[in-house]
Amino acid sequence: MFKYPTIFSILFLTTVIGCAQQNNQDYQGEWIGFLPDLNCFNFQVALTNSGGNNYQLAIGNEKVLIEKQVTSSSKDALVFDLTEHLSFDLKYTNGKQKLVGFLKTGRYYNHISLERVGNDKYVGGWHPLQQNNGLQSDDIDLYMENDGEGNLMAYPFFGDQRVRGVWPLDFKRQGNTLTFRDSFSGLNFRAILLEHTVALEILLMDQLLTKTSLTHTDDGWDYDMEPVDQLQDTSTPKGLDDGWPTANISTFNIDGDELLRLITDIKAQKLVNTHSVLIAKEGKLVFENYFDGFNANIPHDLRSASKSISSAIIGIAIDDGIIEGVDERLYDFVPEQYQYTKDSLKSDITIKDLLTMSSGLDVNDKASEGFYQNPNTSKNWLKTVLEAPMVKTPGTYADYGSANPFLLGVCLNERLQQPLEAYMDEKLFAPLGVTNYINQTDDTEVIPYFGGGMLLTPRDLLKFGQLYLNKGQWNGQQLIAERWVAESFTKHMRLQDVRDKNEYGYLWWHDTYTVGERAIASIEARGAGGQFIFILPELEAVVVITSGNFRNRKGNQPREILKEYLLPAILK
């Protein structure tokens, strides 16, 4: 998935904005301003039972924004809709000491936990922009242009580059007022088009959070983000009661000077947009540092690194008998209304072909993310992908493409008797102790997108890597069958459309790094912009690096960090 879906949308808009001075009355171009309150997007949610299935809901920041009586559709859980795109599905856990589940905001399943603070009251946080400590920049940009049919569209950008981005939908214009919603965060936007300015309001449901006045610019937007004072060092990571035992690097003779050199080079911007670096050695967290305002409690956009999590879920489903095995055929799962797309080649596509990127679908064109997610070329992702032509015989040739795991998610969803996001939480995330995460859907706003787009904290991502290093075990519990881990790490295919033509498992990459005269094999989850899990079996180590290099061709920088800094430190 794209870090800034707004940029993705703009690339496909048909109207090109010239460099000449814009006529402000057509409102096209860039409008810039400043947000007056950087903390208004950090919410507290409170639910109080008022008898039976009735609850008092309160959502607020520094003041109460929404206060409403709601009724759950379930006696044993809290299930209710606030709006068409904002709903709750929570369950009691720990002897009714917690309410845990999902706050659904459009395409996001926000996993939240509410702690019991009274006899019948539960309270917890919700951060729709994924920041738990307020925005670091008050800059905001609104890019507006026509869609080619005379309809005005608007795309907000936040100056705080930790914000994943906005995917605006449902544009409506009445007179001089343009409204739309962000399908990620659940926030609503209202732009009032005035003679020389645009008054921009951001709302939760119909409650105003903040507003600002925007002015037109022809000079482009140069956002300002204040540097964050953060301590980075090689001290023992903090124990957070999250399942990670910690140790000092000296326990394993890891070279602290090499790690300090890495920290220095990141802070000096020699290794740009590095957000986190974590190392686990022999099952212990030994190195953990964050940069650019990120911290241990902010879920990071994983992009395609979450494909490897999708692979794990498929393995679990096979172990549960929901999927018979990797030789089952795609069209045994495809809904009836799309069976017309089946032909002699497509009928042979198997689950294994999807796991190994060897479906034979035209993933570099008509079944590429840039095509099936483009609103100008596709109104239905599944229909577009299934209608795409075949370019190879299934199982014979591997081209990397997100359409393959996307179809895996659709397949599993068709077989499950419970929501897919609930199955993923029950079978993988909850046993790992992963509670602070976001599961993103496909265009249905219902089915989790297996092609990429989950948001996990780096510590939790490291847990997932450790789970695979441990052959499917976490804290003595076998979460994934050992045989599935072995099959997943097997070199099934070689990717033909990537520079290094890497060998590839079940949505896992293979690579080798040479340090001195020693070659170290690595099995990797990889995501655009520099999201990596490196599993290093020979060293009994796992490394996680998250980054923000989405538009500068430095997405492979973590591989440089591993080879030039981390492996020399571990191999001391």
Coordinates of C-alpha atoms in Angstrom, one line a residue:
M1 CA 0.0 0.0 0.0
F2 CA 0.9 3.6 -0.5
K3 CA 2.1 5.7 2.5
Y4 CA 0.2 8.7 1.2
P5 CA -2.8 7.6 -0.7
T6 CA -3.5 11.3 -1.5
I7 CA -0.3 11.3 -3.7
F8 CA -1.5 8.1 -5.3
S9 CA -4.8 9.7 -6.2
I10 CA -3.3 12.8 -7.5
L11 CA -1.0 10.9 -9.9
F12 CA -4.1 9.6 -11.6
L13 CA -6.2 12.7 -11.8
T14 CA -6.7 13.8 -15.4
T15 CA -6.3 17.6 -15.0
V16 CA -2.7 18.9 -14.9
I17 CA -2.1 22.1 -13.0
G18 CA 0.1 24.6 -14.8
C19 CA 2.8 26.7 -13.2
A20 CA 1.0 30.0 -13.9
Q21 CA -0.8 31.9 -11.3
Q22 CA -4.1 30.2 -10.5
N23 CA -7.4 32.0 -10.6
N24 CA -8.4 31.6 -7.0
Q25 CA -12.1 31.4 -8.0
D26 CA -11.6 27.9 -9.5
Y27 CA -9.7 26.9 -6.3
Q28 CA -7.4 24.5 -8.0
G29 CA -3.8 24.1 -6.7
E30 CA -2.2 24.2 -3.3
W31 CA -3.6 25.9 -0.2
I32 CA -1.5 26.1 3.0
G33 CA -2.2 26.9 6.6
F34 CA -1.5 26.1 10.2
L35 CA -3.4 24.0 12.7
P36 CA -4.1 25.8 16.0
D37 CA -4.2 22.6 18.2
L38 CA -1.7 19.8 17.8
N39 CA -3.3 17.6 20.5
C40 CA -6.9 17.6 19.2
F41 CA -6.6 14.3 17.5
N42 CA -5.8 12.2 20.6
F43 CA -9.1 10.9 22.0
Q44 CA -10.2 9.1 25.1
V45 CA -13.1 6.7 24.7
A46 CA -15.3 5.9 27.7
L47 CA -18.2 3.3 27.9
T48 CA -20.4 3.0 30.9
N49 CA -23.1 0.3 31.3
S50 CA -26.4 1.9 32.1
G51 CA -28.4 -1.3 32.3
G52 CA -28.8 -4.3 30.1
N53 CA -27.5 -3.8 26.6
N54 CA -27.5 0.0 27.0
Y55 CA -24.3 2.0 27.4
Q56 CA -23.3 5.7 27.7
L57 CA -20.6 6.5 25.2
A58 CA -18.3 9.5 25.6
I59 CA -15.5 10.4 23.2
G60 CA -13.3 13.5 23.9
N61 CA -9.9 15.1 23.8
E62 CA -9.5 18.0 26.2
K63 CA -13.3 18.3 26.2
V64 CA -16.2 15.9 25.6
L65 CA -17.0 15.8 21.9
I66 CA -19.6 13.1 21.6
E67 CA -21.9 11.9 24.4
K68 CA -24.5 9.4 23.3
Q69 CA -26.6 6.6 24.6
V70 CA -26.0 3.5 22.6
T71 CA -27.5 0.0 22.5
S72 CA -25.4 -3.1 21.8
S73 CA -26.8 -5.6 19.3
S74 CA -25.2 -8.4 21.4
K75 CA -25.8 -9.4 25.1
D76 CA -22.2 -10.7 25.5
A77 CA -20.3 -7.9 23.7
L78 CA -20.6 -4.3 22.7
V79 CA -21.5 -4.1 19.1
F80 CA -23.0 -0.9 17.7
D81 CA -22.8 1.6 14.9
L82 CA -22.4 5.3 15.4
T83 CA -22.4 6.1 11.7
E84 CA -22.2 4.1 8.5
H85 CA -18.4 4.4 8.7
L86 CA -17.8 4.5 12.5
S87 CA -18.6 1.4 14.6
F88 CA -17.6 -0.6 17.7
D89 CA -17.2 -4.3 18.2
L90 CA -15.7 -5.0 21.7
K91 CA -15.6 -8.1 23.9
Y92 CA -15.1 -8.5 27.7
T93 CA -11.8 -10.1 28.7
N94 CA -9.8 -10.8 31.9
G95 CA -12.9 -11.4 34.0
K96 CA -14.6 -8.3 32.6
Q97 CA -11.5 -6.1 33.6
K98 CA -11.1 -5.1 29.9
L99 CA -13.1 -4.4 26.8
V100 CA -11.0 -5.4 23.8
G101 CA -11.8 -5.3 20.1
F102 CA -12.2 -3.0 17.1
L103 CA -13.2 0.6 16.6
K104 CA -14.0 0.5 12.8
T105 CA -13.3 3.8 10.9
G106 CA -13.9 3.2 7.2
R107 CA -11.0 1.1 6.0
Y108 CA -9.3 0.8 9.4
Y109 CA -10.0 -1.8 12.1
N110 CA -8.4 0.0 15.0
H111 CA -7.7 -2.5 17.7
I112 CA -8.3 -0.8 21.1
S113 CA -8.4 -1.8 24.7
L114 CA -10.5 -0.1 27.4
E115 CA -9.6 -0.7 31.0
R116 CA -12.2 -1.0 33.8
V117 CA -12.0 2.1 36.0
G118 CA -15.2 1.6 38.0
N119 CA -18.0 -0.8 38.5
D120 CA -19.4 -0.4 35.0
K121 CA -17.0 2.1 33.3
Y122 CA -14.2 1.3 30.8
V123 CA -11.8 3.9 29.4
G124 CA -9.0 3.8 26.8
G125 CA -7.2 5.8 24.1
W126 CA -7.9 6.1 20.4
H127 CA -5.4 7.9 18.1
P128 CA -6.9 8.2 14.6
L129 CA -3.8 9.7 13.1
Q130 CA -1.6 7.1 14.9
Q131 CA 0.2 9.7 17.1
N132 CA 0.0 9.2 20.8
N133 CA 1.8 12.4 21.7
G134 CA 0.3 15.1 19.5
L135 CA 1.3 16.3 16.1
Q136 CA 4.9 17.6 15.7
S137 CA 4.0 20.1 13.0
D138 CA 1.2 22.6 12.7
D139 CA 1.6 22.8 8.9
I140 CA -1.3 21.5 6.7
D141 CA -1.7 21.6 2.9
L142 CA -4.8 21.1 0.9
Y143 CA -4.4 20.2 -2.8
M144 CA -7.5 20.8 -4.9
E145 CA -8.3 20.1 -8.5
N146 CA -11.1 19.1 -10.8
D147 CA -11.7 15.5 -11.7
G148 CA -12.1 16.3 -15.4
E149 CA -15.9 16.3 -15.1
G150 CA -16.1 19.7 -13.3
N151 CA -16.2 18.2 -9.8
L152 CA -13.8 19.7 -7.3
M153 CA -11.7 17.2 -5.2
A154 CA -9.4 17.9 -2.3
Y155 CA -6.5 16.1 -0.7
P156 CA -5.1 17.1 2.7
F157 CA -1.5 16.6 3.7
F158 CA -0.2 16.9 7.3
G159 CA 3.2 18.5 8.0
D160 CA 3.8 15.8 10.6
Q161 CA 5.3 13.1 8.4
R162 CA 4.5 10.4 10.9
V163 CA 0.8 10.6 9.8
R164 CA 0.2 7.8 7.3
G165 CA -1.9 10.0 5.0
V166 CA -5.5 10.6 4.1
W167 CA -7.6 8.6 1.6
P168 CA -10.5 11.0 0.8
L169 CA -13.8 9.8 -0.4
D170 CA -17.4 11.0 -0.8
F171 CA -16.8 14.4 -2.2
K172 CA -20.0 16.6 -2.0
R173 CA -20.2 20.2 -3.0
Q174 CA -23.1 22.5 -2.1
G175 CA -22.6 26.1 -3.1
N176 CA -19.3 27.2 -1.7
T177 CA -18.9 24.2 0.7
L178 CA -17.0 21.0 -0.2
T179 CA -17.2 18.1 2.2
F180 CA -15.5 14.7 2.2
R181 CA -14.3 12.0 4.6
D182 CA -11.0 10.3 5.3
S183 CA -11.7 6.5 4.8
F184 CA -8.7 5.7 7.1
S185 CA -9.1 7.8 10.2
G186 CA -12.9 8.3 10.2
L187 CA -12.4 12.1 10.3
N188 CA -14.6 14.4 8.2
F189 CA -13.5 17.5 6.4
R190 CA -15.3 20.6 5.4
A191 CA -13.7 23.2 3.1
I192 CA -15.6 26.5 2.8
L193 CA -14.5 28.3 -0.4
L194 CA -14.2 32.0 0.2
E195 CA -13.1 34.8 -2.1
H196 CA -9.4 34.7 -1.3
T197 CA -9.1 31.9 1.3
V198 CA -10.4 28.4 2.1
A199 CA -11.7 27.8 5.6
L200 CA -10.9 24.2 6.5
E201 CA -12.6 22.4 9.3
I202 CA -11.8 18.9 10.6
L203 CA -14.6 17.0 12.4
L204 CA -15.3 13.8 14.3
M205 CA -18.8 12.9 13.1
D206 CA -20.4 16.4 13.2
Q207 CA -18.2 17.7 16.1
L208 CA -15.6 20.3 15.2
L209 CA -12.0 19.4 16.2
T210 CA -10.1 22.2 14.7
K211 CA -10.3 24.8 11.9
T212 CA -7.9 27.0 10.0
S213 CA -7.7 29.5 7.2
L214 CA -5.8 28.4 4.1
T215 CA -4.1 30.7 1.5
H216 CA -3.3 29.8 -2.1
T217 CA 0.4 29.3 -3.1
D218 CA 2.2 28.8 -6.4
D219 CA 5.5 28.2 -4.6
G220 CA 4.8 24.7 -3.5
W221 CA 4.5 23.4 0.1
D222 CA 7.6 23.4 2.3
Y223 CA 6.3 21.8 5.5
D224 CA 8.1 22.4 8.8
M225 CA 8.4 19.6 11.5
E226 CA 10.2 20.5 14.7
P227 CA 13.0 18.1 15.6
V228 CA 12.1 15.9 18.6
D229 CA 14.6 15.6 21.4
Q230 CA 15.0 11.8 21.8
L231 CA 17.6 9.8 23.6
Q232 CA 19.3 7.0 21.5
D233 CA 21.9 4.8 23.0
T234 CA 23.0 1.2 23.5
S235 CA 21.6 0.7 27.0
T236 CA 19.4 -2.2 27.9
P237 CA 15.9 -1.7 26.3
K238 CA 13.1 -1.1 28.8
G239 CA 10.9 -3.9 29.9
L240 CA 7.3 -3.1 29.0
D241 CA 5.5 -6.2 30.2
D242 CA 4.7 -7.0 26.6
G243 CA 6.3 -10.5 26.5
W244 CA 9.9 -9.3 25.5
P245 CA 12.7 -10.2 27.9
T246 CA 15.5 -7.7 27.6
A247 CA 19.2 -7.9 28.0
N248 CA 22.3 -5.8 27.4
I249 CA 24.3 -6.1 24.2
S250 CA 27.3 -7.0 26.3
T251 CA 25.6 -10.3 27.2
F252 CA 26.1 -11.4 23.6
N253 CA 29.4 -9.6 22.9
I254 CA 27.7 -7.2 20.4
D255 CA 29.9 -4.3 19.5
G256 CA 28.4 -1.1 21.0
D257 CA 30.8 1.1 19.0
E258 CA 29.3 -0.1 15.7
L259 CA 25.8 0.6 17.0
L260 CA 26.8 4.1 18.3
R261 CA 28.2 4.7 14.8
L262 CA 24.8 3.8 13.4
I263 CA 23.0 6.1 15.7
T264 CA 25.4 9.0 14.9
D265 CA 24.9 8.5 11.1
I266 CA 21.1 8.3 11.4
K267 CA 21.0 11.5 13.5
A268 CA 23.4 13.2 11.0
Q269 CA 20.9 12.3 8.2
K270 CA 23.4 10.0 6.4
L271 CA 20.8 7.3 6.7
V272 CA 17.6 9.4 6.1
N273 CA 14.2 8.8 7.4
T274 CA 15.1 5.8 9.6
H275 CA 12.3 5.5 12.2
S276 CA 13.3 2.5 14.3
V277 CA 16.1 -0.1 14.6
L278 CA 15.6 -3.1 16.9
I279 CA 17.6 -6.3 17.5
A280 CA 16.6 -9.5 19.2
K281 CA 19.4 -12.0 20.1
E282 CA 18.7 -15.5 21.3
G283 CA 15.1 -14.5 22.2
K284 CA 16.0 -11.3 24.1
L285 CA 15.5 -7.7 23.0
V286 CA 18.9 -6.1 23.2
F287 CA 18.8 -3.0 21.1
E288 CA 15.9 -0.6 20.5
N289 CA 16.1 3.0 19.2
Y290 CA 13.5 5.4 17.7
F291 CA 14.0 8.5 15.5
D292 CA 12.1 11.4 14.0
G293 CA 9.5 11.4 16.8
F294 CA 8.5 7.7 16.6
N295 CA 8.3 5.7 19.7
A296 CA 7.5 2.2 21.0
N297 CA 3.7 2.9 21.1
I298 CA 3.2 4.2 17.6
P299 CA 2.0 1.5 15.1
H300 CA 4.1 1.9 11.9
D301 CA 2.9 1.5 8.4
L302 CA 4.3 -1.9 7.3
R303 CA 3.3 -1.8 3.6
S304 CA 4.2 -5.1 2.0
A305 CA 6.1 -6.4 5.0
S306 CA 2.6 -7.4 6.3
K307 CA 2.4 -9.9 3.4
S308 CA 4.4 -12.2 5.5
I309 CA 1.8 -11.9 8.2
S310 CA -0.8 -12.8 5.6
S311 CA 1.2 -15.9 4.9
A312 CA 1.1 -16.9 8.5
I313 CA -2.7 -16.6 8.7
I314 CA -3.1 -18.8 5.6
G315 CA -0.9 -21.4 7.3
I316 CA -3.0 -21.2 10.5
A317 CA -6.2 -21.6 8.4
I318 CA -4.7 -24.7 6.8
D319 CA -3.8 -26.2 10.2
D320 CA -7.4 -25.4 11.3
G321 CA -8.8 -27.2 8.2
I322 CA -10.5 -24.1 6.9
I323 CA -8.3 -24.4 3.8
E324 CA -7.5 -28.0 2.8
G325 CA -4.0 -27.2 1.6
V326 CA -1.9 -25.2 -0.7
D327 CA -3.0 -27.2 -3.7
E328 CA -6.6 -26.0 -3.5
R329 CA -7.5 -23.9 -6.5
L330 CA -8.4 -20.2 -6.5
Y331 CA -11.7 -20.6 -8.2
D332 CA -12.9 -23.0 -5.5
F333 CA -13.1 -19.9 -3.3
V334 CA -14.1 -17.1 -5.8
P335 CA -17.6 -15.8 -5.3
E336 CA -20.2 -16.9 -7.8
Q337 CA -20.6 -13.5 -9.4
Y338 CA -17.0 -13.5 -10.5
Q339 CA -16.8 -17.1 -11.8
Y340 CA -17.3 -15.8 -15.3
T341 CA -13.6 -14.7 -15.3
K342 CA -12.4 -18.3 -15.1
D343 CA -10.6 -19.6 -18.1
S344 CA -8.4 -22.6 -18.9
L345 CA -5.3 -21.0 -17.3
K346 CA -6.9 -19.2 -14.4
S347 CA -8.6 -22.4 -13.4
D348 CA -5.2 -23.9 -12.5
I349 CA -4.2 -21.1 -10.1
T350 CA -3.6 -22.6 -6.6
I351 CA -3.1 -21.2 -3.2
K352 CA 0.5 -22.1 -3.5
D353 CA 0.8 -20.1 -6.7
L354 CA -0.6 -17.1 -4.9
L355 CA 1.8 -17.6 -1.9
T356 CA 4.8 -17.8 -4.3
M357 CA 3.9 -14.9 -6.6
S358 CA 3.5 -17.4 -9.5
S359 CA -0.2 -17.1 -10.3
G360 CA 0.6 -16.0 -13.9
L361 CA -1.7 -13.0 -13.6
D362 CA -0.6 -9.7 -15.3
V363 CA 0.6 -8.3 -11.9
N364 CA 2.8 -5.7 -13.7
D365 CA -0.1 -4.0 -15.5
K366 CA -3.8 -4.9 -15.4
A367 CA -3.5 -6.7 -12.0
S368 CA -1.0 -4.2 -10.5
E369 CA -1.8 -2.2 -7.4
G370 CA -1.4 0.9 -9.4
F371 CA -4.2 -0.3 -11.7
Y372 CA -6.8 -2.1 -9.5
Q373 CA -6.5 0.5 -6.7
N374 CA -6.7 3.4 -9.2
P375 CA -10.3 4.9 -9.0
N376 CA -9.9 6.0 -12.6
T377 CA -9.4 2.5 -13.9
S378 CA -11.1 0.3 -11.3
K379 CA -14.3 0.5 -9.3
N380 CA -14.0 -3.0 -7.9
W381 CA -10.6 -4.4 -6.9
L382 CA -11.6 -8.1 -7.1
K383 CA -13.4 -7.7 -10.4
T384 CA -10.4 -5.9 -11.9
V385 CA -7.9 -8.4 -10.7
L386 CA -9.9 -11.4 -11.8
E387 CA -10.5 -9.9 -15.2
A388 CA -6.8 -9.2 -15.8
P389 CA -5.2 -11.4 -18.5
M390 CA -2.8 -14.3 -17.8
V391 CA 0.7 -13.8 -19.0
K392 CA 2.3 -17.1 -17.7
T393 CA 1.2 -20.6 -16.9
P394 CA 0.5 -20.8 -13.1
G395 CA 3.3 -22.1 -11.0
T396 CA 6.0 -21.7 -13.7
Y397 CA 7.2 -18.0 -13.3
A398 CA 7.2 -15.6 -10.4
D399 CA 6.5 -11.9 -10.8
Y400 CA 6.1 -9.9 -7.6
G401 CA 2.6 -8.4 -7.3
S402 CA 0.2 -7.6 -4.5
A403 CA -2.7 -9.0 -6.4
N404 CA -1.6 -12.5 -5.3
P405 CA -1.9 -12.1 -1.5
F406 CA -4.9 -9.9 -2.0
L407 CA -6.7 -12.9 -3.5
L408 CA -5.5 -15.0 -0.5
G409 CA -7.4 -12.7 1.8
V410 CA -10.6 -13.0 -0.3
C411 CA -10.2 -16.8 -0.4
L412 CA -9.9 -17.1 3.4
N413 CA -12.8 -14.7 4.0
E414 CA -15.1 -16.8 1.8
R415 CA -14.5 -19.9 4.0
L416 CA -14.5 -18.4 7.5
Q417 CA -17.6 -18.5 9.8
Q418 CA -16.4 -15.4 11.6
P419 CA -15.0 -12.0 10.5
L420 CA -11.4 -12.3 9.1
E421 CA -10.1 -9.5 11.4
A422 CA -11.4 -11.4 14.4
Y423 CA -9.9 -14.7 13.3
M424 CA -6.5 -13.0 12.8
D425 CA -6.7 -11.5 16.3
E426 CA -7.8 -14.7 17.9
K427 CA -5.2 -16.9 16.2
L428 CA -2.1 -14.7 16.0
F429 CA -2.2 -11.2 17.4
A430 CA -3.8 -11.9 20.8
P431 CA -1.5 -15.0 21.6
L432 CA 1.5 -12.8 20.7
G433 CA 0.3 -10.1 23.0
V434 CA -0.1 -7.7 20.1
T435 CA -2.9 -5.2 21.1
N436 CA -1.9 -1.9 19.6
Y437 CA -2.4 -2.3 15.8
I438 CA -4.5 -1.4 12.8
N439 CA -5.8 -3.9 10.2
Q440 CA -6.6 -2.2 6.9
T441 CA -9.3 -3.4 4.6
D442 CA -9.5 -3.6 0.8
D443 CA -12.0 -1.5 -1.1
T444 CA -15.0 -3.3 0.4
E445 CA -14.1 -1.7 3.8
V446 CA -14.9 -5.1 5.2
I447 CA -12.2 -7.6 4.2
P448 CA -8.6 -7.1 5.6
Y449 CA -6.2 -6.4 2.8
F450 CA -3.7 -9.2 2.6
G451 CA -1.6 -7.4 0.0
G452 CA -0.1 -5.0 2.6
G453 CA -1.1 -2.2 4.8
M454 CA -1.2 -3.4 8.4
L455 CA 0.2 -1.1 11.1
L456 CA 2.1 -2.7 14.0
T457 CA 4.6 -1.3 16.6
P458 CA 8.2 -2.3 15.9
R459 CA 8.4 -4.3 19.1
D460 CA 5.4 -6.3 17.9
L461 CA 6.8 -6.7 14.4
L462 CA 9.9 -8.1 16.1
K463 CA 7.8 -10.6 17.9
F464 CA 6.4 -11.9 14.6
G465 CA 10.0 -12.4 13.3
Q466 CA 11.0 -14.1 16.5
L467 CA 7.9 -16.4 16.2
Y468 CA 9.3 -17.6 12.9
L469 CA 12.8 -17.9 14.1
N470 CA 11.4 -20.1 16.9
K471 CA 9.7 -22.4 14.3
G472 CA 6.2 -21.1 15.2
Q473 CA 6.5 -20.9 19.0
W474 CA 6.0 -17.9 21.2
N475 CA 6.5 -18.3 25.0
G476 CA 6.2 -22.1 24.7
Q477 CA 2.9 -22.0 22.7
Q478 CA 2.9 -23.3 19.1
L479 CA 1.0 -20.6 17.2
I480 CA 2.0 -21.7 13.7
A481 CA 2.8 -25.3 12.7
E482 CA 6.5 -25.9 12.5
R483 CA 6.0 -27.6 9.1
W484 CA 4.4 -24.3 7.8
V485 CA 7.4 -22.3 8.9
A486 CA 9.6 -24.7 7.1
E487 CA 7.5 -24.6 3.9
S488 CA 7.3 -20.9 4.1
F489 CA 11.1 -20.5 4.3
T490 CA 11.6 -23.0 1.4
K491 CA 13.0 -21.4 -1.7
H492 CA 10.1 -22.2 -4.0
M493 CA 10.6 -19.7 -6.8
R494 CA 12.9 -16.9 -8.0
L495 CA 11.3 -13.5 -8.6
Q496 CA 11.9 -12.4 -12.1
D497 CA 10.8 -8.8 -12.0
V498 CA 13.1 -7.6 -9.2
R499 CA 16.7 -6.4 -9.6
D500 CA 18.4 -9.2 -7.6
K501 CA 16.0 -11.9 -8.7
N502 CA 15.7 -13.1 -5.1
E503 CA 14.6 -16.6 -4.2
Y504 CA 11.2 -16.5 -2.6
G505 CA 9.2 -18.6 -0.2
Y506 CA 5.6 -18.3 0.9
L507 CA 5.5 -14.4 0.9
W508 CA 9.1 -14.4 2.4
W509 CA 12.2 -13.1 0.7
H510 CA 15.6 -14.7 0.7
D511 CA 18.9 -12.8 0.6
T512 CA 22.6 -13.2 1.6
Y513 CA 24.9 -10.6 3.1
T514 CA 28.7 -10.9 3.0
V515 CA 30.6 -9.4 5.8
G516 CA 34.4 -9.9 5.5
E517 CA 34.7 -13.5 4.4
R518 CA 31.4 -14.6 6.0
A519 CA 28.1 -15.0 4.1
I520 CA 25.0 -14.6 6.3
A521 CA 21.7 -16.0 5.0
S522 CA 18.6 -13.8 5.8
I523 CA 14.9 -14.5 5.4
E524 CA 13.0 -11.3 5.1
A525 CA 9.6 -9.5 5.2
R526 CA 10.0 -6.4 3.0
G527 CA 7.8 -3.3 2.6
A528 CA 8.0 -0.2 0.5
G529 CA 9.7 2.8 2.1
G530 CA 12.1 0.6 4.1
Q531 CA 10.0 -1.7 6.3
F532 CA 12.0 -4.9 7.1
I533 CA 12.1 -8.0 9.2
F534 CA 15.5 -9.7 8.9
I535 CA 15.5 -13.3 10.3
L536 CA 19.1 -14.5 10.7
P537 CA 18.9 -18.2 11.8
E538 CA 22.7 -18.7 11.9
L539 CA 23.1 -15.9 14.3
E540 CA 19.9 -16.6 16.3
A541 CA 18.9 -13.0 15.7
V542 CA 16.0 -11.0 14.4
V543 CA 16.3 -7.4 13.2
V544 CA 13.4 -4.9 12.6
I545 CA 13.9 -1.6 10.8
T546 CA 11.1 0.8 9.9
S547 CA 11.6 3.8 7.7
G548 CA 9.9 6.6 5.7
N549 CA 11.7 6.5 2.4
F550 CA 8.6 6.3 0.2
R551 CA 9.5 8.7 -2.6
N552 CA 13.3 9.0 -2.7
R553 CA 14.4 5.5 -4.0
K554 CA 16.0 4.7 -0.6
G555 CA 13.6 1.9 0.3
N556 CA 16.4 -0.6 0.5
Q557 CA 18.5 1.5 2.9
P558 CA 17.7 -1.0 5.8
R559 CA 19.7 -3.7 3.9
E560 CA 22.7 -1.3 3.9
I561 CA 22.2 -0.7 7.6
L562 CA 22.1 -4.5 8.2
K563 CA 25.3 -5.1 6.2
E564 CA 27.4 -2.1 7.1
Y565 CA 26.5 -1.6 10.8
L566 CA 24.4 -4.4 12.4
L567 CA 26.1 -7.5 11.1
P568 CA 29.6 -6.2 11.9
A569 CA 28.3 -5.4 15.5
I570 CA 26.8 -8.9 16.0
L571 CA 29.7 -10.7 14.4
K572 CA 32.3 -8.9 16.5

